[in-house]
Short mmCIF file of C-alpha atoms in Angstrom, two decimals:
data_model
loop_
_atom_site.label_atom_id
_atom_site.label_comp_id
_atom_site.label_asym_id
_atom_site.label_seq_id
_atom_site.Cartn_x
_atom_site.Cartn_y
_atom_site.Cartn_z
CA UNK T 1 142.65 127.35 92.89
CA UNK T 2 143.96 124.98 95.53
CA UNK T 3 141.70 123.85 98.34
CA UNK T 4 142.19 126.42 101.14
CA UNK T 5 143.43 125.27 104.53
CA UNK T 6 141.13 126.04 107.43
CA UNK T 7 142.82 128.71 109.51
CA UNK T 8 139.88 130.63 110.93
CA UNK T 9 136.53 129.21 112.04
CA UNK T 10 133.39 130.99 113.20
CA UNK T 11 131.21 128.83 115.48
CA UNK T 12 127.70 129.76 116.67
CA UNK T 13 125.41 126.81 117.34
CA UNK T 14 122.07 126.11 119.00
CA UNK T 15 122.74 122.36 119.08
CA UNK T 16 126.00 122.08 120.98
CA UNK T 17 126.34 118.32 120.56
CA UNK T 18 130.02 117.51 119.97
CA UNK T 19 130.98 121.12 119.34
CA UNK T 20 133.66 121.30 122.07
CA UNK T 21 135.56 118.28 120.73
CA UNK T 22 135.20 119.56 117.15
CA UNK T 23 136.51 123.02 118.04
CA UNK T 24 139.34 121.58 120.10
CA UNK T 25 140.47 119.42 117.18
CA UNK T 26 140.32 122.38 114.79
CA UNK T 27 142.47 124.43 117.16
CA UNK T 28 144.89 121.81 118.46
CA UNK T 29 145.45 119.79 115.29
CA UNK T 30 145.21 122.48 112.63
CA UNK T 31 146.00 125.69 114.50
CA UNK T 32 142.69 127.28 113.52
CA UNK T 33 141.57 130.43 115.31
CA UNK T 34 138.13 129.91 116.83
CA UNK T 35 135.76 132.89 116.75
CA UNK T 36 132.47 132.44 118.57
CA UNK T 37 129.36 134.12 119.91
CA UNK T 38 127.55 134.33 123.24
CA UNK T 39 126.48 130.99 124.67
CA UNK T 40 128.60 128.97 122.26
CA UNK T 41 131.74 130.89 123.27
CA UNK T 42 131.04 130.21 126.95
CA UNK T 43 130.63 126.47 126.31
CA UNK T 44 133.87 126.35 124.34
CA UNK T 45 135.79 128.30 126.97
CA UNK T 46 134.46 126.04 129.72
CA UNK T 47 135.70 123.12 127.62
CA UNK T 48 139.20 124.58 127.50
CA UNK T 49 139.10 125.77 123.87
CA UNK T 50 140.72 129.19 123.23
CA UNK T 51 138.04 131.48 121.79
CA UNK T 52 138.05 134.95 120.29
CA UNK T 53 134.72 136.69 120.98
CA UNK T 54 132.82 137.91 117.95
CA UNK T 55 132.68 141.48 119.28
CA UNK T 56 136.48 141.52 119.31
CA UNK T 57 136.35 140.84 115.56
CA UNK T 58 133.59 143.31 114.70
CA UNK T 59 134.45 146.03 117.20
CA UNK T 60 130.80 146.14 118.22
CA UNK T 61 129.19 144.47 121.22
CA UNK T 62 126.33 142.01 120.86
CA UNK T 63 123.21 144.11 121.34
CA UNK T 64 119.43 144.12 121.43
CA UNK T 65 119.20 140.89 123.44
CA UNK T 66 121.46 139.12 120.95
CA UNK T 67 119.41 140.09 117.90
CA UNK T 68 122.48 141.82 116.46
CA UNK T 69 125.88 140.18 116.79
CA UNK T 70 127.16 138.78 113.48
CA UNK T 71 125.46 141.11 110.97
CA UNK T 72 128.65 143.01 110.23
CA UNK T 73 130.99 143.54 107.23
CA UNK T 74 133.91 142.02 109.11
CA UNK T 75 131.92 138.80 109.30
CA UNK T 76 130.26 138.73 105.91
CA UNK T 77 133.21 140.29 104.12
CA UNK T 78 135.38 137.50 105.50
CA UNK T 79 132.89 134.94 104.19
CA UNK T 80 132.04 136.43 100.79
CA UNK T 81 135.39 137.70 99.54
CA UNK T 82 136.58 135.78 96.49
CA UNK T 83 140.08 134.66 97.36
CA UNK T 84 141.05 134.57 93.67
CA UNK T 85 139.93 138.17 93.07
CA UNK T 86 142.76 140.67 93.81
CA UNK T 87 140.30 143.57 94.11
CA UNK T 88 138.25 141.70 96.74
CA UNK T 89 141.36 140.87 98.74
CA UNK T 90 142.67 144.44 98.52
CA UNK T 91 139.39 145.84 99.77
CA UNK T 92 139.37 143.33 102.62
CA UNK T 93 142.88 144.34 103.60
CA UNK T 94 142.00 148.04 103.39
CA UNK T 95 139.14 147.59 105.85
CA UNK T 96 140.85 145.12 108.15
CA UNK T 97 138.64 142.18 107.19
CA UNK T 98 140.17 138.79 107.89
CA UNK T 99 139.10 135.72 105.94
CA UNK T 100 136.87 133.08 107.54
CA UNK T 101 137.49 129.60 106.15
CA UNK T 102 134.76 127.66 107.93
CA UNK T 103 131.40 128.50 109.47
CA UNK T 104 129.82 126.12 111.98
CA UNK T 105 126.23 127.22 112.54
CA UNK T 106 122.88 125.62 113.25
CA UNK T 107 119.69 127.56 113.58
CA UNK T 108 117.39 128.57 116.40
CA UNK T 109 114.90 125.78 116.99
CA UNK T 110 111.93 127.64 115.51
CA UNK T 111 109.88 124.57 114.61
CA UNK T 112 110.35 122.99 118.04
CA UNK T 113 109.29 126.27 119.64
CA UNK T 114 106.09 126.32 117.60
CA UNK T 115 105.43 122.63 118.31
CA UNK T 116 105.82 123.27 122.05
CA UNK T 117 102.79 125.56 121.97
CA UNK T 118 104.78 128.69 122.75
CA UNK T 119 103.12 132.06 122.30
CA UNK T 120 103.68 134.25 119.26
CA UNK T 121 106.31 136.41 120.96
CA UNK T 122 108.45 133.39 121.83
CA UNK T 123 108.09 132.03 118.31
CA UNK T 124 109.20 135.31 116.80
CA UNK T 125 112.26 135.45 119.05
CA UNK T 126 113.21 132.03 117.75
CA UNK T 127 113.29 133.21 114.14
CA UNK T 128 117.01 133.13 113.42
CA UNK T 129 118.40 136.01 111.35
CA UNK T 130 122.15 136.01 111.82
CA UNK T 131 122.47 132.25 111.45
CA UNK T 132 120.82 131.94 108.02
CA UNK T 133 122.70 135.05 106.86
CA UNK T 134 126.09 133.53 107.72
CA UNK T 135 125.09 130.19 106.26
CA UNK T 136 124.01 131.71 102.98
CA UNK T 137 127.12 133.89 102.70
CA UNK T 138 129.41 130.95 103.37
CA UNK T 139 127.45 128.62 101.07
CA UNK T 140 127.52 131.15 98.22
CA UNK T 141 131.31 131.24 98.51
CA UNK T 142 131.79 127.47 98.84
CA UNK T 143 134.77 127.66 96.49
CA UNK T 144 136.69 128.97 99.50
CA UNK T 145 134.53 128.43 102.60
CA UNK T 146 133.28 125.24 104.25
CA UNK T 147 129.91 125.59 105.96
CA UNK T 148 128.85 123.04 108.56
CA UNK T 149 125.35 122.72 110.02
CA UNK T 150 125.07 119.09 111.11
CA UNK T 151 126.93 117.86 114.22
CA UNK T 152 126.94 114.36 112.74
CA UNK T 153 129.31 115.59 110.02
CA UNK T 154 132.02 116.82 112.41
CA UNK T 155 133.95 113.56 112.40
CA UNK T 156 133.97 113.16 108.62
CA UNK T 157 135.14 116.75 108.12
CA UNK T 158 138.02 116.30 110.54
CA UNK T 159 139.00 113.07 108.82
CA UNK T 160 139.05 114.84 105.45
CA UNK T 161 141.15 117.69 106.80
CA UNK T 162 143.63 115.18 108.25
CA UNK T 163 143.88 113.51 104.87
CA UNK T 164 144.33 116.79 102.95
CA UNK T 165 146.76 118.79 105.05
CA UNK T 166 144.13 120.80 106.92
CA UNK T 167 141.94 121.55 103.88
CA UNK T 168 138.48 120.46 102.83
CA UNK T 169 137.81 119.38 99.26
CA UNK T 170 135.68 121.29 96.78
CA UNK T 171 133.37 118.31 96.45
CA UNK T 172 132.68 118.37 100.18
CA UNK T 173 132.23 122.14 100.29
CA UNK T 174 129.74 121.99 97.41
CA UNK T 175 127.79 119.23 99.12
CA UNK T 176 127.75 121.16 102.39
CA UNK T 177 126.56 124.29 100.55
CA UNK T 178 123.69 122.36 98.97
CA UNK T 179 122.66 121.14 102.41
CA UNK T 180 122.66 124.73 103.63
CA UNK T 181 120.34 126.03 100.93
CA UNK T 182 118.01 123.06 101.41
CA UNK T 183 117.96 123.78 105.14
CA UNK T 184 117.38 127.52 104.90
CA UNK T 185 114.67 126.96 102.29
CA UNK T 186 112.84 124.62 104.65
CA UNK T 187 113.43 126.95 107.60
CA UNK T 188 111.94 129.94 105.77
CA UNK T 189 109.03 127.78 104.62
CA UNK T 190 108.27 126.77 108.22
CA UNK T 191 108.30 130.41 109.30
CA UNK T 192 106.07 131.47 106.41
CA UNK T 193 103.65 128.63 107.13
CA UNK T 194 103.41 129.59 110.80
CA UNK T 195 103.04 133.29 110.09
CA UNK T 196 100.29 132.59 107.55
CA UNK T 197 98.34 131.06 110.42
CA UNK T 198 98.87 134.17 112.52
CA UNK T 199 97.89 136.75 109.92
CA UNK T 200 94.17 137.38 109.70
CA UNK T 201 92.85 136.82 106.21
CA UNK T 202 95.86 134.77 105.07
CA UNK T 203 93.47 131.90 104.35
CA UNK T 204 93.75 128.15 104.60
CA UNK T 205 95.47 127.98 101.23
CA UNK T 206 98.14 130.71 100.94
CA UNK T 207 99.28 132.19 97.65
CA UNK T 208 102.63 130.43 98.04
CA UNK T 209 103.05 127.13 99.80
CA UNK T 210 106.28 125.44 100.84
CA UNK T 211 106.39 121.75 101.73
CA UNK T 212 109.35 120.73 103.89
CA UNK T 213 110.32 117.12 103.19
CA UNK T 214 113.26 115.13 104.56
CA UNK T 215 114.24 111.83 103.00
CA UNK T 216 113.21 108.93 105.21
CA UNK T 217 114.61 106.18 103.03
CA UNK T 218 115.42 105.19 99.49
CA UNK T 219 113.08 102.53 98.14
CA UNK T 220 114.11 99.55 96.07
CA UNK T 221 111.79 100.78 93.30
CA UNK T 222 108.51 102.62 92.83
CA UNK T 223 105.06 101.39 91.94
CA UNK T 224 106.71 99.21 89.29
CA UNK T 225 110.24 97.80 89.11
CA UNK T 226 111.31 100.20 86.34
CA UNK T 227 110.43 103.26 88.48
CA UNK T 228 112.86 104.70 91.03
CA UNK T 229 111.45 106.03 94.30
CA UNK T 230 112.12 107.35 97.79
CA UNK T 231 110.04 107.96 100.93
CA UNK T 232 110.06 111.45 102.47
CA UNK T 233 108.88 112.67 105.85
CA UNK T 234 107.01 115.89 106.36
CA UNK T 235 108.52 118.00 109.13
CA UNK T 236 104.94 118.64 110.30
CA UNK T 237 104.12 114.92 110.66
CA UNK T 238 102.10 114.07 113.76
CA UNK T 239 103.84 111.95 116.42
CA UNK T 240 102.09 108.67 115.59
CA UNK T 241 101.94 109.08 111.83
CA UNK T 242 102.91 106.20 109.57
CA UNK T 243 106.15 107.94 108.63
CA UNK T 244 107.19 107.95 112.30
CA UNK T 245 106.32 104.30 112.93
CA UNK T 246 109.08 102.03 114.21
CA UNK T 247 109.70 98.93 112.11
CA UNK T 248 110.12 96.04 114.53
CA UNK T 249 110.56 93.25 112.01
CA UNK T 250 110.72 92.30 108.38
CA UNK T 251 112.06 93.43 105.05
CA UNK T 252 112.25 97.12 104.10
CA UNK T 253 108.94 98.66 103.14
CA UNK T 254 108.23 98.98 99.43
CA UNK T 255 106.50 101.88 97.66
CA UNK T 256 103.26 99.90 97.36
CA UNK T 257 103.55 98.68 100.98
CA UNK T 258 103.64 102.28 102.14
CA UNK T 259 100.67 103.35 100.01
CA UNK T 260 98.50 100.43 101.15
CA UNK T 261 99.57 100.67 104.79
CA UNK T 262 98.63 104.33 104.82
CA UNK T 263 95.18 103.56 103.41
CA UNK T 264 94.63 100.73 105.89
CA UNK T 265 95.86 102.72 108.89
CA UNK T 266 93.63 105.65 107.91
CA UNK T 267 90.47 103.51 107.88
CA UNK T 268 91.06 101.71 111.17
CA UNK T 269 91.63 105.01 112.95
CA UNK T 270 87.99 105.94 112.33
CA UNK T 271 86.99 103.53 115.13
CA UNK T 272 87.11 103.83 118.92
CA UNK T 273 86.31 100.19 119.76
CA UNK T 274 88.87 97.48 118.94
CA UNK T 275 88.89 97.21 115.14
CA UNK T 276 90.87 95.49 112.40
CA UNK T 277 91.01 96.33 108.71
CA UNK T 278 92.56 94.07 106.05
CA UNK T 279 93.38 95.90 102.86
CA UNK T 280 94.59 94.89 99.40
CA UNK T 281 95.44 97.23 96.55
CA UNK T 282 93.98 100.29 98.31
CA UNK T 283 90.63 98.64 99.14
CA UNK T 284 89.47 97.18 102.48
CA UNK T 285 88.58 93.57 101.70
CA UNK T 286 87.90 92.88 105.37
CA UNK T 287 86.80 95.16 108.21
CA UNK T 288 85.23 94.55 111.59
CA UNK T 289 85.25 95.57 115.20
CA UNK T 290 84.93 93.36 118.25
CA UNK T 291 85.35 93.06 121.99
CA UNK T 292 89.08 92.44 121.40
CA UNK T 293 91.47 92.85 118.48
CA UNK T 294 91.61 89.07 118.20
CA UNK T 295 87.85 88.89 117.72
CA UNK T 296 87.96 91.86 115.33
CA UNK T 297 90.61 90.12 113.24
CA UNK T 298 88.65 86.87 113.02
CA UNK T 299 85.58 88.73 111.86
CA UNK T 300 87.52 90.92 109.40
CA UNK T 301 89.28 87.89 107.93
CA UNK T 302 85.96 86.09 107.46
CA UNK T 303 84.73 88.93 105.24
CA UNK T 304 86.97 87.82 102.36
CA UNK T 305 89.44 85.05 103.12
CA UNK T 306 90.70 84.89 99.55
CA UNK T 307 91.57 88.58 99.09
CA UNK T 308 93.14 88.83 102.54
CA UNK T 309 96.13 86.78 101.36
CA UNK T 310 99.13 89.06 100.88
CA UNK T 311 97.31 92.06 102.30
CA UNK T 312 97.94 94.74 104.90
CA UNK T 313 96.48 94.32 108.39
CA UNK T 314 95.87 97.30 110.68
CA UNK T 315 94.64 97.26 114.28
CA UNK T 316 93.74 100.34 116.28
CA UNK T 317 94.65 98.78 119.64
CA UNK T 318 97.63 96.87 121.01
CA UNK T 319 98.02 93.59 119.11
CA UNK T 320 97.56 90.65 121.45
CA UNK T 321 99.10 87.21 121.39
CA UNK T 322 95.61 85.85 120.69
CA UNK T 323 95.35 87.94 117.52
CA UNK T 324 98.74 86.77 116.23
CA UNK T 325 97.79 83.17 116.99
CA UNK T 326 94.60 83.69 114.98
CA UNK T 327 96.59 85.04 112.02
CA UNK T 328 98.87 82.02 112.19
CA UNK T 329 95.99 79.57 112.59
CA UNK T 330 94.62 80.72 109.23
CA UNK T 331 98.12 80.45 107.68
CA UNK T 332 97.57 83.98 106.42
CA UNK T 333 100.45 85.58 104.54
CA UNK T 334 100.57 89.26 105.55
CA UNK T 335 102.78 91.89 103.91
CA UNK T 336 102.53 94.50 106.69
CA UNK T 337 101.00 94.58 110.17
CA UNK T 338 100.56 98.03 111.71
CA UNK T 339 99.26 98.85 115.16
CA UNK T 340 99.96 101.23 118.04
CA UNK T 341 101.84 98.55 119.99
CA UNK T 342 102.28 94.80 120.56
CA UNK T 343 102.19 92.53 123.56
CA UNK T 344 105.73 91.18 124.09
CA UNK T 345 104.62 87.60 123.45
CA UNK T 346 102.78 88.70 120.30
CA UNK T 347 105.85 90.49 118.95
CA UNK T 348 108.06 87.52 119.74
CA UNK T 349 105.78 85.27 117.71
CA UNK T 350 105.60 87.76 114.82
CA UNK T 351 109.37 88.04 114.68
CA UNK T 352 109.60 84.37 113.83
CA UNK T 353 108.46 85.41 110.34
CA UNK T 354 111.57 87.20 109.09
CA UNK T 355 109.87 88.81 106.07
CA UNK T 356 106.75 90.11 107.84
CA UNK T 357 106.97 93.87 108.17
CA UNK T 358 105.78 94.85 111.66
CA UNK T 359 105.16 98.54 112.38
CA UNK T 360 104.43 100.18 115.74
CA UNK T 361 103.12 103.76 115.69
CA UNK T 362 103.23 104.22 119.47
CA UNK T 363 99.71 105.63 119.50
CA UNK T 364 96.78 106.73 117.36
CA UNK T 365 96.62 110.33 116.14
CA UNK T 366 93.29 111.93 115.39
CA UNK T 367 92.47 112.02 111.69
CA UNK T 368 92.47 115.19 109.63
CA UNK T 369 95.42 117.03 111.18
CA UNK T 370 97.37 117.47 107.94
CA UNK T 371 96.65 118.63 104.44
CA UNK T 372 96.65 116.12 101.60
CA UNK T 373 98.78 116.64 98.48
CA UNK T 374 98.49 114.92 95.12
CA UNK T 375 100.66 115.67 92.14
CA UNK T 376 99.22 116.22 88.68
CA UNK T 377 100.95 117.19 85.45
CA UNK T 378 102.78 120.39 86.32
CA UNK T 379 101.02 121.01 89.61
CA UNK T 380 99.84 119.84 93.01
CA UNK T 381 96.30 119.48 94.34
CA UNK T 382 95.88 120.38 98.01
CA UNK T 383 92.91 119.61 100.23
CA UNK T 384 92.13 119.01 103.86
CA UNK T 385 91.77 115.36 104.82
CA UNK T 386 88.45 113.54 104.47
CA UNK T 387 87.17 112.45 107.88
CA UNK T 388 83.79 111.05 108.90
CA UNK T 389 83.00 113.89 111.27
CA UNK T 390 79.27 114.19 110.57
CA UNK T 391 77.13 113.29 113.58
CA UNK T 392 74.28 110.80 113.34
CA UNK T 393 71.83 113.30 114.83
CA UNK T 394 72.39 115.48 111.75
CA UNK T 395 71.27 112.74 109.35
CA UNK T 396 67.90 112.79 107.62
CA UNK T 397 65.62 109.81 107.00
CA UNK T 398 63.42 110.62 103.97
CA UNK T 399 61.79 107.17 103.73
CA UNK T 400 58.60 106.06 105.39
CA UNK T 401 60.43 103.45 107.42
CA UNK T 402 63.01 104.48 109.96
CA UNK T 403 66.04 102.23 110.41
CA UNK T 404 65.96 100.07 113.50
CA UNK T 405 68.55 100.71 116.20
CA UNK T 406 70.56 97.71 114.99
CA UNK T 407 70.36 98.81 111.38
CA UNK T 408 71.52 102.31 112.29
CA UNK T 409 74.40 100.86 114.27
CA UNK T 410 75.51 98.83 111.26
CA UNK T 411 74.98 101.77 108.92
CA UNK T 412 77.31 103.96 110.98
CA UNK T 413 79.96 101.23 110.85
CA UNK T 414 79.59 100.86 107.07
CA UNK T 415 79.70 104.63 106.58
CA UNK T 416 83.15 104.82 108.18
CA UNK T 417 84.53 101.98 106.06
CA UNK T 418 83.05 102.96 102.69
CA UNK T 419 85.03 106.22 102.87
CA UNK T 420 88.15 104.11 102.40
CA UNK T 421 86.86 102.21 99.35
CA UNK T 422 87.79 103.46 95.87
CA UNK T 423 84.90 105.21 94.12
CA UNK T 424 82.37 104.30 92.90
CA UNK T 425 82.08 102.56 96.26
CA UNK T 426 79.43 100.37 97.83
CA UNK T 427 79.95 98.49 101.10
CA UNK T 428 77.53 95.87 102.41
CA UNK T 429 77.78 95.21 106.15
CA UNK T 430 76.26 92.95 108.75
CA UNK T 431 76.90 92.93 112.50
CA UNK T 432 79.72 95.49 112.29
CA UNK T 433 81.61 93.64 109.57
CA UNK T 434 82.21 94.82 106.00
CA UNK T 435 81.25 91.56 104.34
CA UNK T 436 80.85 92.84 100.77
CA UNK T 437 82.83 95.51 98.95
CA UNK T 438 82.17 96.92 95.49
CA UNK T 439 85.08 99.21 94.63
CA UNK T 440 86.10 101.37 91.73
CA UNK T 441 83.48 100.52 89.11
CA UNK T 442 82.68 103.16 86.48
CA UNK T 443 78.98 102.86 87.29
CA UNK T 444 77.48 102.52 90.73
CA UNK T 445 75.08 99.71 89.95
CA UNK T 446 77.98 97.43 89.05
CA UNK T 447 79.64 98.32 92.35
CA UNK T 448 76.39 97.45 94.12
CA UNK T 449 76.14 94.09 92.36
CA UNK T 450 79.76 93.23 93.16
CA UNK T 451 79.35 94.20 96.81
CA UNK T 452 76.17 92.13 97.17
CA UNK T 453 77.66 89.05 95.53
CA UNK T 454 80.65 89.19 97.85
CA UNK T 455 78.37 89.70 100.85
CA UNK T 456 76.38 86.58 99.98
CA UNK T 457 79.61 84.61 99.56
CA UNK T 458 80.73 85.79 102.98
CA UNK T 459 77.41 84.85 104.58
CA UNK T 460 77.65 81.34 103.11
CA UNK T 461 81.22 81.02 104.34
CA UNK T 462 80.37 82.25 107.83
CA UNK T 463 77.18 80.20 107.98
CA UNK T 464 74.62 82.98 108.45
CA UNK T 465 71.57 83.88 106.42
CA UNK T 466 72.06 86.78 103.96
CA UNK T 467 69.37 88.79 105.70
CA UNK T 468 69.16 92.17 107.45
CA UNK T 469 72.07 93.49 105.42
CA UNK T 470 72.85 97.20 105.25
CA UNK T 471 74.64 99.11 102.50
CA UNK T 472 76.67 102.30 102.36
CA UNK T 473 77.29 104.31 99.21
CA UNK T 474 80.07 106.93 99.12
CA UNK T 475 77.98 109.17 96.83
CA UNK T 476 74.34 109.58 95.85
CA UNK T 477 72.45 107.13 93.64
CA UNK T 478 71.81 108.59 90.17
CA UNK T 479 68.97 106.12 89.47
CA UNK T 480 66.72 103.74 91.37
CA UNK T 481 68.39 100.73 89.75
CA UNK T 482 70.91 100.77 92.59
CA UNK T 483 68.09 100.43 95.10
CA UNK T 484 66.52 97.58 93.16
CA UNK T 485 69.87 95.79 92.96
CA UNK T 486 70.54 96.09 96.70
CA UNK T 487 67.01 95.05 97.65
CA UNK T 488 67.28 91.96 95.47
CA UNK T 489 70.16 90.75 97.66
CA UNK T 490 68.44 91.32 101.01
CA UNK T 491 69.59 94.84 101.91
CA UNK T 492 67.08 96.40 104.30
CA UNK T 493 68.74 99.74 105.09
CA UNK T 494 70.94 102.15 103.11
CA UNK T 495 73.12 105.11 104.02
CA UNK T 496 74.19 107.62 101.37
CA UNK T 497 74.79 111.37 101.03
CA UNK T 498 71.65 112.23 99.05
CA UNK T 499 71.60 115.18 96.70
CA UNK T 500 70.70 113.54 93.40
CA UNK T 501 68.14 115.12 91.10
CA UNK T 502 66.46 111.71 91.31
CA UNK T 503 66.41 111.44 95.09
CA UNK T 504 62.61 111.30 94.99
CA UNK T 505 62.75 108.35 92.61
CA UNK T 506 65.15 106.53 94.96
CA UNK T 507 63.03 107.34 98.01
CA UNK T 508 59.97 105.99 96.23
CA UNK T 509 61.84 102.79 95.38
CA UNK T 510 62.84 102.34 99.03
CA UNK T 511 59.27 102.89 100.19
CA UNK T 512 58.00 100.33 97.68
CA UNK T 513 60.57 97.80 98.88
CA UNK T 514 60.31 98.53 102.61
CA UNK T 515 63.89 99.83 102.84
CA UNK T 516 64.96 102.48 105.34
CA UNK T 517 67.31 105.07 103.85
CA UNK T 518 69.50 107.62 105.61
CA UNK T 519 70.85 110.81 104.02
CA UNK T 520 74.09 112.07 105.59
CA UNK T 521 74.43 115.23 103.53
CA UNK T 522 78.14 114.55 102.93
CA UNK T 523 79.88 112.69 100.12
CA UNK T 524 83.06 110.63 100.64
CA UNK T 525 84.59 110.06 97.21
CA UNK T 526 88.00 108.39 97.11
CA UNK T 527 89.76 108.57 93.75
#
């Protein structure tokens, strides 16, 4: 069949951006009859667009506070009738149902209502019924009906109609229909997710789970050049999440940039004092806090000057000019710098490096507000986020020697960083700096050895004695050989979850070696 000309349009929108000009063009240029509802009709009339009220079409008034206005055969019959089916057209004529060639609808702002903190009654009233029904009817019959939900598409649709004698093309109608079903799917998922939180006993993990994702950007390639990839944004993303960060400079982010930046940004947000984390291939090769972000950067960089090259740098406070000058003084090549904000002079200096990706989040969201998803073959694993929320006063010290105040201070620092190291993970720290990292080894004693060797290298580089070191382990020690290894490199205090069947053996080893050991009672694996 030929592409149908648009002669009758039903318009009912929550977002009234551009709708008056769009409706006027449809009427004035193409002679389309405009049918509309409630508030939309008033806006169009005030804009000088001739409008036929919906109740004039249906023969029924809008009722029940607007809950019922378009749920009528004269609406849905006009949308669903197959123009090429003589029986459909005869039945429409018999019942006085006129065809509708275009529907312009966007939905009640349910998600914004929920995000505003509105009560349950207000949220329920913002569950759109008539809108999704019209959209789905029109989208099902896209062979004959164009369905428009995005104000940004008004101009392109008018241009196409001008080029095709007042008609839209099948290709466009099919694309618009796809957009509709994607939108209504996400809309229903948002409602189901909210209602699951309202229904007692629905549980943290419902029987069915919908994830609403909107494409943020196409990526040049994935983890490797032969893999294609894209970056999607969750509709539930917190305001200062990585996905909402503004890019102020540099090349487009790559797949690996995004993964590493997320890991780096997650670690640095564990700290309240000014802190900087430098990360490479998912592991924090440098981490420190300080009186300022500039001091924190200098101390983090000193942890591992070699691995820092080509890494990600994250700061939890506004980046100062002094910090940028420190980065430049070390001639450090940085892939991505992420922070809440930047001093104007600092940003001006950063923007002299055209390839450096500079991200501003606008703030720091609390950790643990969203669920984590990981795909596996044929499925998805879902868990709540891992956050160091355990309080120091809940820790146990099973050894004869208690940690000194300074040791405990360093242990708490190391405990927050080791969570971000790939398991099996050991982090050696001194003076609130992660000077030695042992990531991802298949046995913990090798991780301990690697962490200690790097810590001694850092001490030699910084010019301090490798003494009074502390170590954090993301999981318990299965044997005392880990203790012996750490002690041999000058570690005097250890923090770990505890819970091994050989805890007593490890405690005995600490007592023999004069090491203080803290049990947190919580593991922080990162696979």
